[in-house]
Amino acid sequence: MRLITLAIHTYDRAVAVRMLLEAEGIPVTLQNVNLEQPEVSSGVRVRIPEHDLPLALRIVENPDIFSGAVANACTPTSHRTILVPTDFSEYSLNAARAAIRLAAARKADLAFIHAYIDPRMSGSVQLSDNLTYDVAETEATEHLIAAANGQMAKFAESLRAMMKSGELPMARFSTDVVEGVPEEAIINSAKEKAPYLVVMGTRAAERKEKDLIGSVTAEVLDDCRFSVLTVPEVVRPDDCQSPRSILFFSNLDQEDIIAMDTLYRYFPESHSNVTIVHVPLRNRFTDRTAGRSALALSEYCRKTFSHFTFKSVPVTPKNAVQELEKLQSEHSYDLIVVPNRRRNALVRMFSPTLAHRILFQADVPMLVIPV
């Protein structure tokens, strides 16, 4: 078993890291420890088996995530609930079909969620000694709730009918109707359920321009700390099962290994051709160092993820989306993968994330992995 050095810390920090990793089942060896006075040891090496590197990186990069149920977000094989938001549109139904096929193949449960907005929360509220609402608004809310629950019941019945007829594979699912702004309701539901995956439908590219501001899917991509698979309405549900050709966006840092490992766990039996498109962060790399880093990443991936084959292609950060269109026209990728860092709302307003930009310009399923 080949050991590699994960990090070099002071003794106290190295022990804390060892405890964190061993709690997740990763054996750890500490080296260069002053046995007579361990508290003054400096430069203690934290060493782990090489094959445990992707999981170890996820743990040390996100120690707050590895507590309770939320740990499942970083280990797709350990938790089997797929969260599927729906607004009962045709494109969300298409995403539901894709999610059912994924759930059946991976022995996962499904949780369908629909969110409605209470008109009393967006309208005027009458204040008095007691907080009261207009009777008409109350009746409108009750009607809205009844209509939402009725639509969800009809939606669930149609899915069961398709399963009984053999149009869809059998899969266990639950439904939930909640009040709230859709993107907030979806993110809160994800925090509660810690899903294996979130699957969301999107419109075709030419229709997405209408959704450019206020897109629920885009907001979820930016804020959700669980992997999200977007399914355009023009994509067949079967196309999400086992992608043969994958385009993977890379910043040439260790988070790429975390994201690649997550991708591999989602499709462990898929013999996919992966094109690593490296979009290095500005001012961090020269052309020469970027080339060396891309080569090292590709070599590591070839050794670690044996079912995938790899090649790498550089693109410029400024024109990444335009170059994506050229690559897609030449190679016709089945899946785009984007490691996504969380950014605050003000930064996103003036500089949308790569995942956000691709969402509105590509008719290809996209897997967005938080790192």
mmCIF file with all atom_site columns, C-alpha atoms in Angstrom, residues 211-351:
data_model
loop_
_atom_site.group_PDB
_atom_site.id
_atom_site.type_symbol
_atom_site.label_atom_id
_atom_site.label_alt_id
_atom_site.label_comp_id
_atom_site.label_asym_id
_atom_site.label_entity_id
_atom_site.label_seq_id
_atom_site.pdbx_PDB_ins_code
_atom_site.Cartn_x
_atom_site.Cartn_y
_atom_site.Cartn_z
_atom_site.occupancy
_atom_site.B_iso_or_equiv
_atom_site.pdbx_formal_charge
_atom_site.auth_seq_id
_atom_site.auth_comp_id
_atom_site.auth_asym_id
_atom_site.auth_atom_id
_atom_site.pdbx_PDB_model_num
ATOM 1   C CA . ASP A 1 211 ? -35.529 33.108 -17.777 1.00 0.00 ? 211 ASP A CA 1
ATOM 2   C CA . LEU A 1 212 ? -32.191 34.912 -17.729 1.00 0.00 ? 212 LEU A CA 1
ATOM 3   C CA . ILE A 1 213 ? -33.181 36.919 -14.656 1.00 0.00 ? 213 ILE A CA 1
ATOM 4   C CA . GLY A 1 214 ? -34.776 34.997 -11.834 1.00 0.00 ? 214 GLY A CA 1
ATOM 5   C CA . SER A 1 215 ? -34.200 31.457 -13.070 1.00 0.00 ? 215 SER A CA 1
ATOM 6   C CA . VAL A 1 216 ? -34.922 29.030 -10.248 1.00 0.00 ? 216 VAL A CA 1
ATOM 7   C CA . THR A 1 217 ? -32.427 26.478 -11.580 1.00 0.00 ? 217 THR A CA 1
ATOM 8   C CA . ALA A 1 218 ? -29.649 29.077 -11.831 1.00 0.00 ? 218 ALA A CA 1
ATOM 9   C CA . GLU A 1 219 ? -30.232 30.210 -8.243  1.00 0.00 ? 219 GLU A CA 1
ATOM 10  C CA . VAL A 1 220 ? -30.146 26.615 -7.008  1.00 0.00 ? 220 VAL A CA 1
ATOM 11  C CA . LEU A 1 221 ? -26.901 25.951 -8.902  1.00 0.00 ? 221 LEU A CA 1
ATOM 12  C CA . ASP A 1 222 ? -25.258 28.930 -7.248  1.00 0.00 ? 222 ASP A CA 1
ATOM 13  C CA . ASP A 1 223 ? -26.404 28.237 -3.661  1.00 0.00 ? 223 ASP A CA 1
ATOM 14  C CA . CYS A 1 224 ? -26.985 24.485 -3.302  1.00 0.00 ? 224 CYS A CA 1
ATOM 15  C CA . ARG A 1 225 ? -24.237 22.512 -1.539  1.00 0.00 ? 225 ARG A CA 1
ATOM 16  C CA . PHE A 1 226 ? -25.283 19.258 -3.174  1.00 0.00 ? 226 PHE A CA 1
ATOM 17  C CA . SER A 1 227 ? -24.613 18.094 -6.713  1.00 0.00 ? 227 SER A CA 1
ATOM 18  C CA . VAL A 1 228 ? -27.233 19.247 -9.235  1.00 0.00 ? 228 VAL A CA 1
ATOM 19  C CA . LEU A 1 229 ? -27.954 17.596 -12.587 1.00 0.00 ? 229 LEU A CA 1
ATOM 20  C CA . THR A 1 230 ? -29.768 19.833 -15.070 1.00 0.00 ? 230 THR A CA 1
ATOM 21  C CA . VAL A 1 231 ? -31.807 18.127 -17.806 1.00 0.00 ? 231 VAL A CA 1
ATOM 22  C CA . PRO A 1 232 ? -32.788 20.306 -20.825 1.00 0.00 ? 232 PRO A CA 1
ATOM 23  C CA . GLU A 1 233 ? -36.242 19.618 -22.251 1.00 0.00 ? 233 GLU A CA 1
ATOM 24  C CA . VAL A 1 234 ? -34.743 18.569 -25.615 1.00 0.00 ? 234 VAL A CA 1
ATOM 25  C CA . VAL A 1 235 ? -32.718 15.751 -24.001 1.00 0.00 ? 235 VAL A CA 1
ATOM 26  C CA . ARG A 1 236 ? -34.132 12.237 -23.870 1.00 0.00 ? 236 ARG A CA 1
ATOM 27  C CA . PRO A 1 237 ? -34.362 10.855 -20.300 1.00 0.00 ? 237 PRO A CA 1
ATOM 28  C CA . ASP A 1 238 ? -32.268 7.817  -21.269 1.00 0.00 ? 238 ASP A CA 1
ATOM 29  C CA . ASP A 1 239 ? -29.365 10.067 -22.301 1.00 0.00 ? 239 ASP A CA 1
ATOM 30  C CA . CYS A 1 240 ? -28.511 10.822 -18.653 1.00 0.00 ? 240 CYS A CA 1
ATOM 31  C CA . GLN A 1 241 ? -27.962 7.175  -17.701 1.00 0.00 ? 241 GLN A CA 1
ATOM 32  C CA . SER A 1 242 ? -24.435 6.444  -18.853 1.00 0.00 ? 242 SER A CA 1
ATOM 33  C CA . PRO A 1 243 ? -22.685 9.316  -20.646 1.00 0.00 ? 243 PRO A CA 1
ATOM 34  C CA . ARG A 1 244 ? -20.134 8.175  -23.171 1.00 0.00 ? 244 ARG A CA 1
ATOM 35  C CA . SER A 1 245 ? -18.523 11.560 -23.793 1.00 0.00 ? 245 SER A CA 1
ATOM 36  C CA . ILE A 1 246 ? -18.017 14.027 -20.924 1.00 0.00 ? 246 ILE A CA 1
ATOM 37  C CA . LEU A 1 247 ? -16.684 17.586 -20.922 1.00 0.00 ? 247 LEU A CA 1
ATOM 38  C CA . PHE A 1 248 ? -15.105 18.420 -17.559 1.00 0.00 ? 248 PHE A CA 1
ATOM 39  C CA . PHE A 1 249 ? -14.200 22.030 -16.719 1.00 0.00 ? 249 PHE A CA 1
ATOM 40  C CA . SER A 1 250 ? -11.081 22.340 -14.558 1.00 0.00 ? 250 SER A CA 1
ATOM 41  C CA . ASN A 1 251 ? -9.373  25.176 -12.698 1.00 0.00 ? 251 ASN A CA 1
ATOM 42  C CA . LEU A 1 252 ? -6.214  23.055 -12.256 1.00 0.00 ? 252 LEU A CA 1
ATOM 43  C CA . ASP A 1 253 ? -6.390  22.770 -8.484  1.00 0.00 ? 253 ASP A CA 1
ATOM 44  C CA . GLN A 1 254 ? -7.087  20.038 -5.952  1.00 0.00 ? 254 GLN A CA 1
ATOM 45  C CA . GLU A 1 255 ? -10.846 20.650 -6.019  1.00 0.00 ? 255 GLU A CA 1
ATOM 46  C CA . ASP A 1 256 ? -10.774 19.120 -9.513  1.00 0.00 ? 256 ASP A CA 1
ATOM 47  C CA . ILE A 1 257 ? -9.779  15.794 -7.962  1.00 0.00 ? 257 ILE A CA 1
ATOM 48  C CA . ILE A 1 258 ? -12.714 16.032 -5.546  1.00 0.00 ? 258 ILE A CA 1
ATOM 49  C CA . ALA A 1 259 ? -15.122 16.767 -8.390  1.00 0.00 ? 259 ALA A CA 1
ATOM 50  C CA . MET A 1 260 ? -13.689 14.035 -10.637 1.00 0.00 ? 260 MET A CA 1
ATOM 51  C CA . ASP A 1 261 ? -14.021 11.483 -7.851  1.00 0.00 ? 261 ASP A CA 1
ATOM 52  C CA . THR A 1 262 ? -17.645 12.540 -7.310  1.00 0.00 ? 262 THR A CA 1
ATOM 53  C CA . LEU A 1 263 ? -18.340 12.189 -11.043 1.00 0.00 ? 263 LEU A CA 1
ATOM 54  C CA . TYR A 1 264 ? -16.746 8.734  -11.055 1.00 0.00 ? 264 TYR A CA 1
ATOM 55  C CA . ARG A 1 265 ? -18.930 7.621  -8.148  1.00 0.00 ? 265 ARG A CA 1
ATOM 56  C CA . TYR A 1 266 ? -22.078 8.710  -9.993  1.00 0.00 ? 266 TYR A CA 1
ATOM 57  C CA . PHE A 1 267 ? -21.142 6.643  -13.065 1.00 0.00 ? 267 PHE A CA 1
ATOM 58  C CA . PRO A 1 268 ? -18.894 3.842  -11.706 1.00 0.00 ? 268 PRO A CA 1
ATOM 59  C CA . GLU A 1 269 ? -19.652 1.389  -14.505 1.00 0.00 ? 269 GLU A CA 1
ATOM 60  C CA . SER A 1 270 ? -19.605 3.883  -17.363 1.00 0.00 ? 270 SER A CA 1
ATOM 61  C CA . HIS A 1 271 ? -16.671 3.675  -19.776 1.00 0.00 ? 271 HIS A CA 1
ATOM 62  C CA . SER A 1 272 ? -16.638 7.370  -20.584 1.00 0.00 ? 272 SER A CA 1
ATOM 63  C CA . ASN A 1 273 ? -14.290 9.524  -22.610 1.00 0.00 ? 273 ASN A CA 1
ATOM 64  C CA . VAL A 1 274 ? -13.542 12.616 -20.515 1.00 0.00 ? 274 VAL A CA 1
ATOM 65  C CA . THR A 1 275 ? -12.195 15.796 -22.045 1.00 0.00 ? 275 THR A CA 1
ATOM 66  C CA . ILE A 1 276 ? -10.672 17.974 -19.321 1.00 0.00 ? 276 ILE A CA 1
ATOM 67  C CA . VAL A 1 277 ? -11.027 21.599 -20.338 1.00 0.00 ? 277 VAL A CA 1
ATOM 68  C CA . HIS A 1 278 ? -8.668  23.603 -18.166 1.00 0.00 ? 278 HIS A CA 1
ATOM 69  C CA . VAL A 1 279 ? -9.758  27.165 -17.494 1.00 0.00 ? 279 VAL A CA 1
ATOM 70  C CA . PRO A 1 280 ? -7.058  28.305 -15.026 1.00 0.00 ? 280 PRO A CA 1
ATOM 71  C CA . LEU A 1 281 ? -7.900  31.190 -12.734 1.00 0.00 ? 281 LEU A CA 1
ATOM 72  C CA . ARG A 1 282 ? -6.431  34.444 -13.951 1.00 0.00 ? 282 ARG A CA 1
ATOM 73  C CA . ASN A 1 283 ? -2.915  35.416 -12.822 1.00 0.00 ? 283 ASN A CA 1
ATOM 74  C CA . ARG A 1 284 ? -2.326  32.001 -11.227 1.00 0.00 ? 284 ARG A CA 1
ATOM 75  C CA . PHE A 1 285 ? -0.706  30.248 -14.166 1.00 0.00 ? 285 PHE A CA 1
ATOM 76  C CA . THR A 1 286 ? 1.516   30.961 -17.110 1.00 0.00 ? 286 THR A CA 1
ATOM 77  C CA . ASP A 1 287 ? 0.912   28.930 -20.274 1.00 0.00 ? 287 ASP A CA 1
ATOM 78  C CA . ARG A 1 288 ? 3.836   26.722 -19.300 1.00 0.00 ? 288 ARG A CA 1
ATOM 79  C CA . THR A 1 289 ? 2.777   26.008 -15.711 1.00 0.00 ? 289 THR A CA 1
ATOM 80  C CA . ALA A 1 290 ? -0.839  25.515 -16.800 1.00 0.00 ? 290 ALA A CA 1
ATOM 81  C CA . GLY A 1 291 ? 0.299   22.912 -19.312 1.00 0.00 ? 291 GLY A CA 1
ATOM 82  C CA . ARG A 1 292 ? 2.323   21.041 -16.683 1.00 0.00 ? 292 ARG A CA 1
ATOM 83  C CA . SER A 1 293 ? -0.553  21.130 -14.190 1.00 0.00 ? 293 SER A CA 1
ATOM 84  C CA . ALA A 1 294 ? -3.032  19.890 -16.802 1.00 0.00 ? 294 ALA A CA 1
ATOM 85  C CA . LEU A 1 295 ? -0.687  17.020 -17.695 1.00 0.00 ? 295 LEU A CA 1
ATOM 86  C CA . ALA A 1 296 ? -0.250  16.069 -14.030 1.00 0.00 ? 296 ALA A CA 1
ATOM 87  C CA . LEU A 1 297 ? -4.006  16.126 -13.461 1.00 0.00 ? 297 LEU A CA 1
ATOM 88  C CA . SER A 1 298 ? -4.645  13.955 -16.521 1.00 0.00 ? 298 SER A CA 1
ATOM 89  C CA . GLU A 1 299 ? -1.991  11.447 -15.456 1.00 0.00 ? 299 GLU A CA 1
ATOM 90  C CA . TYR A 1 300 ? -3.440  11.203 -11.950 1.00 0.00 ? 300 TYR A CA 1
ATOM 91  C CA . CYS A 1 301 ? -6.939  10.699 -13.322 1.00 0.00 ? 301 CYS A CA 1
ATOM 92  C CA . ARG A 1 302 ? -5.777  7.956  -15.700 1.00 0.00 ? 302 ARG A CA 1
ATOM 93  C CA . LYS A 1 303 ? -4.241  6.014  -12.823 1.00 0.00 ? 303 LYS A CA 1
ATOM 94  C CA . THR A 1 304 ? -7.102  6.555  -10.370 1.00 0.00 ? 304 THR A CA 1
ATOM 95  C CA . PHE A 1 305 ? -10.296 6.434  -12.449 1.00 0.00 ? 305 PHE A CA 1
ATOM 96  C CA . SER A 1 306 ? -9.710  3.348  -14.548 1.00 0.00 ? 306 SER A CA 1
ATOM 97  C CA . HIS A 1 307 ? -13.092 3.199  -16.321 1.00 0.00 ? 307 HIS A CA 1
ATOM 98  C CA . PHE A 1 308 ? -12.599 6.650  -17.830 1.00 0.00 ? 308 PHE A CA 1
ATOM 99  C CA . THR A 1 309 ? -10.235 7.722  -20.573 1.00 0.00 ? 309 THR A CA 1
ATOM 100 C CA . PHE A 1 310 ? -8.828  11.253 -20.496 1.00 0.00 ? 310 PHE A CA 1
ATOM 101 C CA . LYS A 1 311 ? -7.505  14.008 -22.693 1.00 0.00 ? 311 LYS A CA 1
ATOM 102 C CA . SER A 1 312 ? -7.093  17.703 -21.941 1.00 0.00 ? 312 SER A CA 1
ATOM 103 C CA . VAL A 1 313 ? -7.838  20.873 -23.893 1.00 0.00 ? 313 VAL A CA 1
ATOM 104 C CA . PRO A 1 314 ? -7.007  24.464 -22.828 1.00 0.00 ? 314 PRO A CA 1
ATOM 105 C CA . VAL A 1 315 ? -9.484  27.306 -23.224 1.00 0.00 ? 315 VAL A CA 1
ATOM 106 C CA . THR A 1 316 ? -9.325  30.958 -22.261 1.00 0.00 ? 316 THR A CA 1
ATOM 107 C CA . PRO A 1 317 ? -11.421 31.987 -19.222 1.00 0.00 ? 317 PRO A CA 1
ATOM 108 C CA . LYS A 1 318 ? -12.929 34.962 -21.036 1.00 0.00 ? 318 LYS A CA 1
ATOM 109 C CA . ASN A 1 319 ? -14.216 32.900 -23.968 1.00 0.00 ? 319 ASN A CA 1
ATOM 110 C CA . ALA A 1 320 ? -14.933 29.613 -22.186 1.00 0.00 ? 320 ALA A CA 1
ATOM 111 C CA . VAL A 1 321 ? -18.615 29.452 -23.158 1.00 0.00 ? 321 VAL A CA 1
ATOM 112 C CA . GLN A 1 322 ? -17.939 30.332 -26.809 1.00 0.00 ? 322 GLN A CA 1
ATOM 113 C CA . GLU A 1 323 ? -15.214 27.705 -27.011 1.00 0.00 ? 323 GLU A CA 1
ATOM 114 C CA . LEU A 1 324 ? -17.605 25.225 -25.400 1.00 0.00 ? 324 LEU A CA 1
ATOM 115 C CA . GLU A 1 325 ? -19.990 25.738 -28.332 1.00 0.00 ? 325 GLU A CA 1
ATOM 116 C CA . LYS A 1 326 ? -17.172 24.926 -30.754 1.00 0.00 ? 326 LYS A CA 1
ATOM 117 C CA . LEU A 1 327 ? -16.164 21.805 -28.811 1.00 0.00 ? 327 LEU A CA 1
ATOM 118 C CA . GLN A 1 328 ? -19.760 20.651 -28.597 1.00 0.00 ? 328 GLN A CA 1
ATOM 119 C CA . SER A 1 329 ? -20.294 21.046 -32.339 1.00 0.00 ? 329 SER A CA 1
ATOM 120 C CA . GLU A 1 330 ? -17.138 19.018 -33.012 1.00 0.00 ? 330 GLU A CA 1
ATOM 121 C CA . HIS A 1 331 ? -17.576 16.224 -30.452 1.00 0.00 ? 331 HIS A CA 1
ATOM 122 C CA . SER A 1 332 ? -21.238 16.216 -29.289 1.00 0.00 ? 332 SER A CA 1
ATOM 123 C CA . TYR A 1 333 ? -20.759 15.692 -25.552 1.00 0.00 ? 333 TYR A CA 1
ATOM 124 C CA . ASP A 1 334 ? -23.386 13.828 -23.513 1.00 0.00 ? 334 ASP A CA 1
ATOM 125 C CA . LEU A 1 335 ? -22.622 15.589 -20.224 1.00 0.00 ? 335 LEU A CA 1
ATOM 126 C CA . ILE A 1 336 ? -20.913 18.768 -19.042 1.00 0.00 ? 336 ILE A CA 1
ATOM 127 C CA . VAL A 1 337 ? -19.374 18.736 -15.557 1.00 0.00 ? 337 VAL A CA 1
ATOM 128 C CA . VAL A 1 338 ? -18.597 21.957 -13.694 1.00 0.00 ? 338 VAL A CA 1
ATOM 129 C CA . PRO A 1 339 ? -16.960 22.110 -10.238 1.00 0.00 ? 339 PRO A CA 1
ATOM 130 C CA . ASN A 1 340 ? -18.681 25.097 -8.632  1.00 0.00 ? 340 ASN A CA 1
ATOM 131 C CA . ARG A 1 341 ? -17.359 27.326 -5.873  1.00 0.00 ? 341 ARG A CA 1
ATOM 132 C CA . ARG A 1 342 ? -19.828 29.240 -3.766  1.00 0.00 ? 342 ARG A CA 1
ATOM 133 C CA . ARG A 1 343 ? -19.715 33.011 -4.276  1.00 0.00 ? 343 ARG A CA 1
ATOM 134 C CA . ASN A 1 344 ? -21.674 35.795 -2.672  1.00 0.00 ? 344 ASN A CA 1
ATOM 135 C CA . ALA A 1 345 ? -24.683 37.301 -4.425  1.00 0.00 ? 345 ALA A CA 1
ATOM 136 C CA . LEU A 1 346 ? -22.980 40.621 -5.238  1.00 0.00 ? 346 LEU A CA 1
ATOM 137 C CA . VAL A 1 347 ? -20.066 38.920 -7.005  1.00 0.00 ? 347 VAL A CA 1
ATOM 138 C CA . ARG A 1 348 ? -22.465 36.668 -8.940  1.00 0.00 ? 348 ARG A CA 1
ATOM 139 C CA . MET A 1 349 ? -24.479 39.690 -10.077 1.00 0.00 ? 349 MET A CA 1
ATOM 140 C CA . PHE A 1 350 ? -21.519 41.228 -11.873 1.00 0.00 ? 350 PHE A CA 1
ATOM 141 C CA . SER A 1 351 ? -19.631 38.026 -12.703 1.00 0.00 ? 351 SER A CA 1
#
